[in-house]
Short mmCIF file of C-alpha atoms in Angstrom, two decimals:
data_model
loop_
_atom_site.label_atom_id
_atom_site.label_comp_id
_atom_site.label_asym_id
_atom_site.label_seq_id
_atom_site.Cartn_x
_atom_site.Cartn_y
_atom_site.Cartn_z
CA MET A 1 -0.02 0.01 0.04
CA LYS A 2 1.37 3.08 -1.27
CA ILE A 3 1.06 6.31 1.22
CA SER A 4 1.38 9.76 -0.34
CA LYS A 5 3.45 12.56 1.20
CA ARG A 6 0.39 14.62 1.54
CA THR A 7 -1.14 11.78 3.71
CA ILE A 8 1.85 11.65 5.94
CA TRP A 9 2.14 15.26 6.18
CA THR A 10 -1.72 15.53 7.37
CA LYS A 11 -1.32 12.83 9.86
CA GLY A 12 1.96 14.25 11.20
CA SER A 13 0.18 17.75 11.67
CA ILE A 14 -2.73 16.16 13.46
CA SER A 15 -0.43 14.41 15.89
CA LEU A 16 1.61 17.49 16.51
CA LEU A 17 -1.54 19.36 17.39
CA LEU A 18 -2.72 16.84 19.66
CA PHE A 19 0.68 16.61 21.51
CA ALA A 20 1.45 20.28 21.57
CA PRO A 21 -1.06 21.06 24.58
CA ALA A 22 0.64 18.35 26.58
CA VAL A 23 4.04 19.79 26.04
CA CYS A 24 2.98 23.43 26.61
CA CYS A 25 0.97 22.63 29.80
CA ALA A 26 3.37 19.86 31.22
CA ALA A 27 2.76 19.60 34.96
CA THR A 28 4.29 17.61 37.84
CA THR A 29 1.97 15.81 40.30
CA ILE A 30 2.82 15.95 44.01
CA ARG A 31 0.69 13.85 46.56
CA LEU A 32 0.11 15.41 50.06
CA ALA A 33 -0.81 13.28 52.97
CA PHE A 34 -2.16 14.44 56.31
CA PRO A 35 -2.96 12.62 59.63
CA THR A 36 -6.37 14.30 59.89
CA GLU A 37 -9.40 15.57 57.86
CA ILE A 38 -9.78 19.27 58.38
CA LEU A 39 -10.15 22.28 56.09
CA ARG A 40 -6.84 23.30 54.65
CA THR A 41 -5.80 25.93 52.19
CA VAL A 42 -2.86 25.23 49.73
CA TRP A 43 -0.94 27.47 47.59
CA VAL A 44 2.06 26.88 45.04
CA LEU A 45 4.02 29.99 44.99
CA PRO A 46 7.39 31.09 43.57
CA GLN A 47 8.84 31.47 46.90
CA LEU A 48 7.84 31.74 50.50
CA PRO A 49 5.82 35.05 51.00
CA THR A 50 6.54 37.90 53.43
CA LYS A 51 2.94 37.83 54.83
CA LEU A 52 -0.01 35.22 54.69
CA PRO A 53 -1.39 35.04 51.09
CA GLU A 54 -4.95 34.88 49.98
CA ASN A 55 -7.24 33.08 47.52
CA GLY A 56 -5.75 29.58 47.76
CA SER A 57 -7.27 26.17 47.05
CA GLU A 58 -9.27 24.60 49.67
CA TYR A 59 -9.03 20.88 50.65
CA THR A 60 -10.69 18.81 53.42
CA SER A 61 -9.42 15.13 52.69
CA LYS A 62 -6.44 13.54 54.25
CA ASN A 63 -4.73 12.86 50.95
CA PHE A 64 -5.01 14.76 47.64
CA GLU A 65 -2.69 15.58 44.46
CA LEU A 66 -1.34 18.81 43.37
CA GLN A 67 -0.47 19.63 39.86
CA ILE A 68 2.79 21.80 39.81
CA PRO A 69 3.28 23.82 36.49
CA ASP A 70 6.80 23.57 35.16
CA SER A 71 7.12 27.43 35.82
CA LEU A 72 6.87 26.71 39.66
CA LEU A 73 9.17 23.76 39.97
CA SER A 74 11.70 25.91 41.85
CA GLY A 75 8.88 27.34 44.06
CA VAL A 76 7.21 26.07 47.37
CA ILE A 77 4.15 24.47 48.50
CA LEU A 78 2.38 26.35 51.33
CA VAL A 79 -0.37 24.65 53.50
CA GLY A 80 -2.49 26.62 56.10
CA GLU A 81 -4.95 25.64 58.56
CA PRO A 82 -7.48 28.42 59.30
CA SER A 83 -8.80 26.82 62.51
CA THR A 84 -5.16 26.55 64.04
CA GLY A 85 -3.62 29.29 62.45
CA ASN A 86 -0.44 27.03 61.86
CA TYR A 87 1.23 26.78 58.33
CA ALA A 88 3.76 24.36 56.73
CA TYR A 89 5.76 24.83 53.60
CA LYS A 90 8.19 22.80 51.60
CA LYS A 91 10.32 23.44 48.49
CA VAL A 92 9.03 21.58 45.39
CA GLN A 93 12.48 20.61 44.45
CA GLU A 94 12.78 18.40 47.81
CA LEU A 95 9.67 16.57 46.76
CA LEU A 96 10.30 15.65 43.20
CA LYS A 97 12.17 12.60 43.82
CA LYS A 98 9.43 10.78 46.15
CA GLY A 99 6.55 12.76 44.70
CA THR A 100 4.85 12.73 48.01
CA TRP A 101 5.00 15.16 51.06
CA THR A 102 3.76 13.47 54.33
CA VAL A 103 3.10 16.64 56.35
CA LEU A 104 4.17 16.18 59.92
CA ASP A 105 3.57 18.27 63.00
CA THR A 106 7.23 19.35 63.01
CA ASP A 107 6.71 20.86 59.42
CA TYR A 108 4.47 23.43 61.01
CA LEU A 109 5.12 27.25 62.00
CA ILE A 110 2.86 29.71 63.70
CA GLY A 111 1.45 31.67 60.72
CA ARG A 112 1.12 35.25 62.28
CA VAL A 113 1.82 36.77 65.64
CA ALA A 114 0.22 40.35 66.26
CA VAL A 115 1.98 42.80 68.73
CA ASN A 116 -0.31 45.72 69.66
CA VAL A 117 1.70 48.88 70.91
CA SER A 118 -0.26 51.62 72.69
CA LYS A 119 0.26 54.67 74.71
CA ASN A 120 -2.41 55.68 77.07
CA GLY A 121 -4.68 53.08 75.40
CA ALA A 122 -4.36 54.68 72.00
CA PRO A 123 -2.69 52.86 69.14
CA ALA A 124 1.10 53.96 68.80
CA ASP A 125 2.33 54.18 65.04
CA GLY A 126 5.83 54.14 63.86
CA VAL A 127 7.22 52.14 66.72
CA MET A 128 9.85 49.59 66.09
CA VAL A 129 9.02 46.18 67.47
CA THR A 130 11.60 43.38 67.76
CA LEU A 131 10.90 39.61 68.04
CA SER A 132 14.14 37.60 68.91
CA ARG A 133 14.58 33.87 69.05
CA GLY A 134 18.21 32.94 69.69
CA ASP A 135 20.33 34.42 67.00
CA SER A 136 17.34 35.28 64.99
CA ARG A 137 15.58 38.76 65.10
CA LYS A 138 12.79 40.13 63.20
CA ARG A 139 11.90 43.98 63.22
CA GLU A 140 8.53 45.52 62.18
CA LEU A 141 7.29 49.03 62.44
CA THR A 142 3.67 49.49 63.81
CA VAL A 143 0.86 50.47 61.57
CA GLN A 144 -2.24 51.50 63.23
CA GLY A 145 -0.61 50.33 66.46
CA GLU A 146 -0.08 46.82 65.12
CA ALA A 147 3.08 45.04 64.24
CA ASN A 148 2.81 41.52 62.61
CA PHE A 149 5.34 38.72 62.33
CA TYR A 150 4.89 35.84 60.09
CA PHE A 151 5.79 32.13 60.02
CA ILE A 152 7.26 31.99 63.49
CA SER A 153 8.92 28.85 64.90
CA PRO A 154 7.34 27.48 68.30
CA GLY A 155 9.22 27.89 71.60
CA GLN A 156 10.43 30.78 73.69
CA ALA A 157 10.74 34.21 72.17
CA GLU A 158 11.60 37.71 73.46
CA ILE A 159 9.51 40.66 72.26
CA PHE A 160 10.22 44.57 73.10
CA ALA A 161 9.72 47.89 71.47
CA THR A 162 11.95 50.84 70.86
CA TYR A 163 10.75 54.26 71.36
CA SER A 164 12.01 57.88 71.61
CA ASP A 165 11.48 60.29 74.39
CA GLY A 166 12.33 63.25 72.09
CA LYS A 167 15.95 63.11 72.99
CA GLN A 168 17.15 59.56 72.64
CA THR A 169 15.81 55.92 72.23
CA HIS A 170 14.78 53.47 74.62
CA ASP A 171 13.65 49.77 74.88
CA THR A 172 10.58 48.57 76.77
CA ARG A 173 10.77 45.80 79.24
CA VAL A 174 11.66 42.56 77.55
CA GLN A 175 8.44 40.15 77.43
CA ARG A 176 9.40 36.44 77.29
CA VAL A 177 6.76 34.53 75.48
CA GLU A 178 6.32 30.67 74.84
CA PHE A 179 4.91 29.96 71.46
CA SER A 180 3.07 26.80 71.27
CA MET A 181 1.29 24.94 68.31
CA MET A 182 -1.41 23.95 70.58
CA ARG A 183 -2.91 27.37 71.83
CA GLU A 184 -6.17 28.79 72.44
CA GLU A 185 -5.99 31.69 69.72
CA PRO A 186 -5.12 30.96 66.15
CA ILE A 187 -3.26 34.48 66.09
CA PRO A 188 -1.45 35.16 69.24
CA ASN A 189 -1.97 38.66 70.38
CA LEU A 190 0.52 40.51 72.51
CA VAL A 191 0.31 43.83 73.97
CA ILE A 192 3.12 46.49 74.77
CA GLU A 193 2.10 49.63 76.69
CA LEU A 194 4.56 52.66 76.07
CA PRO A 195 5.57 55.09 78.99
CA PRO A 196 3.98 58.49 79.15
CA GLU A 197 7.21 60.09 77.94
CA ALA A 198 7.33 58.18 74.64
CA VAL A 199 7.06 60.20 71.44
CA VAL A 200 4.92 58.35 68.94
CA GLY A 201 3.46 59.07 65.24
CA ASN A 202 5.23 58.99 62.08
CA PRO A 203 8.45 56.88 61.99
CA SER A 204 10.44 59.93 60.85
CA ALA A 205 9.54 61.62 64.13
CA GLN A 206 11.55 59.25 66.09
CA ALA A 207 14.33 61.23 67.56
CA LYS A 208 17.80 60.36 66.61
CA PRO A 209 20.77 60.70 69.02
CA ALA A 210 22.00 64.13 68.87
CA ALA A 211 25.19 64.68 67.11
CA PRO A 212 28.29 65.23 69.04
CA PRO A 213 29.68 68.88 69.29
CA PRO A 214 32.27 69.76 66.82
CA LYS A 215 35.71 69.11 68.01
CA LEU A 216 38.81 71.66 67.43
CA ARG A 217 41.20 70.19 65.08
CA ALA A 218 44.21 68.89 66.61
CA GLU A 219 46.62 68.75 63.50
CA GLY A 220 49.64 71.12 63.84
CA GLY A 221 48.70 74.65 64.49
CA PHE A 222 45.15 74.56 63.55
CA ALA A 223 44.06 74.00 67.30
CA TRP A 224 45.73 77.24 68.41
CA MET A 225 44.31 79.14 65.38
CA ASN A 226 40.81 78.07 66.27
CA LEU A 227 41.31 78.83 69.78
CA ILE A 228 42.71 82.40 68.73
CA TYR A 229 39.40 82.96 66.44
CA TYR A 230 37.33 82.07 69.61
CA LEU A 231 39.18 84.56 71.75
CA ILE A 232 38.73 87.49 69.38
CA ALA A 233 35.03 86.80 68.69
CA LEU A 234 34.55 86.98 72.45
CA ILE A 235 36.52 90.21 72.60
CA ILE A 236 34.56 91.77 69.90
CA ALA A 237 31.17 90.56 71.48
CA ALA A 238 32.16 92.13 74.87
CA PHE A 239 33.20 95.54 73.20
CA ALA A 240 29.90 95.78 71.56
CA LEU A 241 27.97 95.22 74.60
CA TRP A 242 29.98 97.80 76.41
CA TYR A 243 29.43 100.40 73.64
CA LEU A 244 25.63 99.66 73.64
CA PHE A 245 25.72 100.13 77.46
CA LYS A 246 27.49 103.51 77.11
CA LEU A 247 25.44 104.76 74.15
CA ALA A 248 22.23 104.12 76.27
CA LYS A 249 23.55 106.11 79.35
CA GLN A 250 24.58 108.95 77.18
CA ASN A 251 21.19 109.12 75.64
CA ASP A 252 19.57 109.04 78.96
CA THR A 253 21.77 111.95 80.15
CA LYS A 254 20.88 113.98 77.08
CA LEU A 255 17.18 113.59 77.48
CA VAL A 256 17.37 114.76 81.28
CA GLU A 257 19.20 117.77 80.09
CA GLN A 258 16.66 118.56 77.24
CA LEU A 259 13.74 118.28 79.65
CA ARG A 260 15.53 120.73 82.17
CA ASN A 261 16.01 123.23 79.42
CA LEU A 262 12.21 123.15 78.70
CA GLY A 263 11.56 123.86 82.35
CA VAL A 264 10.45 120.33 83.28
CA ASP A 265 11.83 118.96 86.37
CA PRO A 266 12.61 115.23 85.78
CA GLY A 267 12.86 114.48 89.50
CA GLY A 268 16.01 115.82 91.04
CA GLY A 269 18.36 114.73 88.32
CA GLY A 270 17.14 111.15 88.38
CA ASP A 271 17.74 110.56 91.95
CA SER A 272 14.12 110.41 92.94
CA GLN A 273 10.97 109.39 91.28
CA PRO A 274 8.40 112.03 90.39
CA GLN A 275 5.60 112.54 93.08
CA ALA A 276 2.83 111.45 90.85
CA ALA A 277 4.81 108.30 90.07
CA GLN A 278 5.47 107.66 93.82
CA GLN A 279 1.70 108.08 94.50
CA ALA A 280 0.53 105.95 91.70
CA LYS A 281 -0.93 102.59 92.48
CA PRO A 282 -1.82 99.55 90.10
CA LEU A 283 -5.58 99.07 89.67
CA GLU A 284 -6.92 95.94 91.04
CA PRO A 285 -9.50 94.28 88.79
CA GLU A 286 -13.10 93.95 89.70
CA PRO A 287 -13.91 90.32 90.89
CA LEU A 288 -15.99 88.32 88.54
CA VAL A 289 -17.78 86.36 91.11
CA PRO A 290 -18.51 87.45 94.83
CA ALA A 291 -15.97 86.31 97.57
CA GLY A 292 -16.47 82.72 98.66
CA HIS A 293 -17.54 81.55 95.29
CA CYS A 294 -16.20 79.17 92.72
CA LEU A 295 -14.63 81.08 89.56
CA PHE A 296 -15.84 78.34 87.17
CA CYS A 297 -19.24 77.45 88.35
CA GLY A 298 -20.19 80.48 90.29
CA GLU A 299 -21.50 78.40 93.15
CA ALA A 300 -20.68 79.15 96.93
CA PHE A 301 -17.89 76.95 98.41
CA ASP A 302 -19.35 74.43 101.21
CA ALA A 303 -17.87 73.98 104.65
CA SER A 304 -15.06 71.62 103.28
CA GLY A 305 -14.00 74.14 100.51
CA GLY A 306 -15.63 72.17 97.64
CA CYS A 307 -17.95 73.07 94.98
CA ALA A 308 -20.04 71.52 92.13
CA CYS A 309 -16.97 71.49 89.65
CA SER A 310 -13.95 71.36 91.91
CA GLY A 311 -13.99 67.39 92.54
CA LYS A 312 -13.23 68.06 96.29
CA LYS A 313 -16.67 66.84 97.30
CA THR A 314 -16.73 63.30 98.98
CA PRO A 315 -17.11 60.67 96.15
CA ALA A 316 -20.19 58.57 96.28
CA PRO A 317 -19.63 55.11 97.66
CA THR A 318 -17.94 52.80 95.03
CA ALA A 319 -20.39 50.06 95.06
CA ALA A 320 -23.54 52.29 94.58
CA VAL A 321 -26.33 51.48 92.35
CA GLY A 322 -25.34 51.94 88.67
CA THR A 323 -21.72 50.87 88.99
CA ARG A 324 -20.24 50.49 85.59
CA PHE A 325 -17.45 50.64 83.04
CA VAL A 326 -17.51 53.23 80.37
CA SER A 327 -15.24 52.86 77.23
CA SER A 328 -13.78 55.72 75.19
CA THR A 329 -16.58 55.44 72.74
CA GLY A 330 -19.27 55.70 75.45
CA GLN A 331 -20.22 52.10 75.65
CA ALA A 332 -21.28 51.26 79.00
CA PHE A 333 -20.85 47.85 80.98
CA GLU A 334 -22.95 47.51 84.02
CA ILE A 335 -21.34 45.73 87.11
CA PRO A 336 -23.71 43.72 89.09
CA MET A 337 -23.47 42.72 92.82
CA GLY A 338 -21.54 39.73 93.52
CA THR A 339 -18.71 38.19 91.41
CA THR A 340 -18.54 38.65 87.58
CA VAL A 341 -16.26 37.32 85.05
CA ILE A 342 -14.97 39.84 82.27
CA GLY A 343 -13.73 38.52 78.89
CA ARG A 344 -14.76 37.66 75.42
CA GLU A 345 -16.92 34.94 76.86
CA GLY A 346 -17.62 36.24 80.29
CA ALA A 347 -20.72 37.69 81.82
CA ILE A 348 -19.45 41.17 80.91
CA ALA A 349 -18.52 40.38 77.19
CA ILE A 350 -15.84 42.54 75.55
CA SER A 351 -15.24 41.84 71.84
CA ASP A 352 -11.73 42.65 71.31
CA ALA A 353 -8.88 40.44 69.96
CA THR A 354 -6.38 41.36 72.76
CA VAL A 355 -8.95 40.20 75.64
CA SER A 356 -8.84 36.72 76.69
CA ARG A 357 -12.16 34.57 77.07
CA ARG A 358 -11.98 34.64 80.85
CA HIS A 359 -9.79 37.85 81.35
CA ALA A 360 -10.46 39.21 84.79
CA GLU A 361 -12.91 39.02 87.53
CA ILE A 362 -14.62 41.66 89.36
CA ARG A 363 -16.32 41.54 92.86
CA ARG A 364 -18.78 44.06 94.25
CA ASP A 365 -18.98 43.35 98.05
CA GLY A 366 -20.85 46.04 99.88
CA SER A 367 -19.13 49.50 99.40
CA ARG A 368 -15.92 47.93 97.74
CA THR A 369 -15.31 46.92 94.14
CA ILE A 370 -12.36 44.50 93.76
CA ILE A 371 -10.82 43.43 90.31
CA VAL A 372 -8.39 40.56 89.98
CA ASP A 373 -6.70 39.14 86.63
CA LEU A 374 -7.56 35.63 85.85
CA GLY A 375 -4.03 34.90 84.15
CA SER A 376 -4.94 36.61 80.91
CA ALA A 377 -2.53 36.66 78.01
CA ASN A 378 -2.19 40.28 77.81
CA GLY A 379 -2.77 41.37 81.35
CA THR A 380 -5.02 43.69 83.32
CA PHE A 381 -3.92 47.26 84.14
CA VAL A 382 -5.19 49.78 86.63
CA ASN A 383 -4.16 53.33 86.09
CA GLY A 384 -1.28 52.13 83.81
CA MET A 385 0.19 49.60 86.21
CA ARG A 386 -0.30 45.86 85.52
CA ILE A 387 -1.97 44.08 88.50
CA ASP A 388 -1.16 40.55 89.68
CA SER A 389 -3.38 40.58 92.78
CA GLU A 390 -6.63 41.76 94.10
CA THR A 391 -6.97 45.54 93.52
CA GLU A 392 -9.61 47.85 94.70
CA LEU A 393 -11.21 50.31 92.26
CA HIS A 394 -12.03 54.03 92.98
CA ASN A 395 -14.21 56.39 91.16
CA GLY A 396 -12.39 57.56 87.88
CA ASP A 397 -9.84 54.82 87.87
CA THR A 398 -8.65 53.72 84.23
CA VAL A 399 -8.80 49.98 83.74
CA GLN A 400 -7.43 48.15 80.68
CA PHE A 401 -8.05 44.68 79.53
CA GLY A 402 -5.34 43.97 77.03
CA ALA A 403 -5.57 46.91 74.80
CA PHE A 404 -9.40 47.63 75.66
CA GLN A 405 -9.52 50.56 77.97
CA VAL A 406 -12.43 51.85 80.13
CA ARG A 407 -13.24 54.06 82.94
CA PHE A 408 -14.63 52.97 86.35
CA GLU A 409 -17.72 54.86 87.31
CA PRO A 410 -19.69 54.27 90.61
#
């Protein structure tokens, strides 16, 4: 059977067209195996990202296969568990030989650690936060009061912030934290409270150490020449001051002489003040309110010297009806009699990421209100001081749960 060249060309072209997509879209298959079935998100990326990516492929089975394009054979496979906040990654090149990645617990890292920095309860921007683990250090600037660190290994770490007081920089107290893969919150939230003297805001506002004063050159005779220049400048400045003083005295004498020529007695040649000047007394302003009344509210002082606006009156009992916490936005949290738990899942519920589920406990007992921290992750503060034992609250005290700040009102 004779086959024409045209038939061979046609069949060859069809075969080439069928084979071309397989060549252009060549991919390598990698099988992933997990010990449990939970929701996981998977990405194939050119390299490990600097923060958590979005829009990955979701899987719930224990075993599944990934198609790795040839363009990403030098990249990484990233696996995330939204429920735990843990992430694992592996370079594709390390998996090509076996074709399977059995993901172990030791492969996981903490996906994200958030550090909230505040001053007087307000977010502090432009503050450098350092997370240190052994010889490894990561540094991030706060944006809207928060610094984020990604892909952190479990174990003990040290965290501190660097701030400026307007003259030089200081480090806050080092916090030692134990990061665990089995934790209550998917994203660990830490809190750093800056002292009142800290200068916060734009990163460029952070003060730099002052430059040292210029030194005299010590080479050869230049030091002596500079010293001579300084002495000459001092002499010129002293002469100028003396001349100005002398000129002022001369002008004063001439003025007295001209007044005497006009028949005006300037007061005995300047030795005594004029009689009218001696008798003149400064006018005292009329009082705005009667004596014994407050300048601000106009009410009369009581027997103890207080008034409606002075704040000197005896405060109402702490445990009076209507005792509550009031946030900066005006939200009120009523405090009932007895013992009450405060937290994200407490009887007094506060929806804030830095507040633990059972953060603190408050007790109203008669005329006293006592607060105690329940071992929260980010601490409880009263008037800026972290408490570690029972503390009695008073009218106007500032109480801070993590980064959430309220005012105590009886």
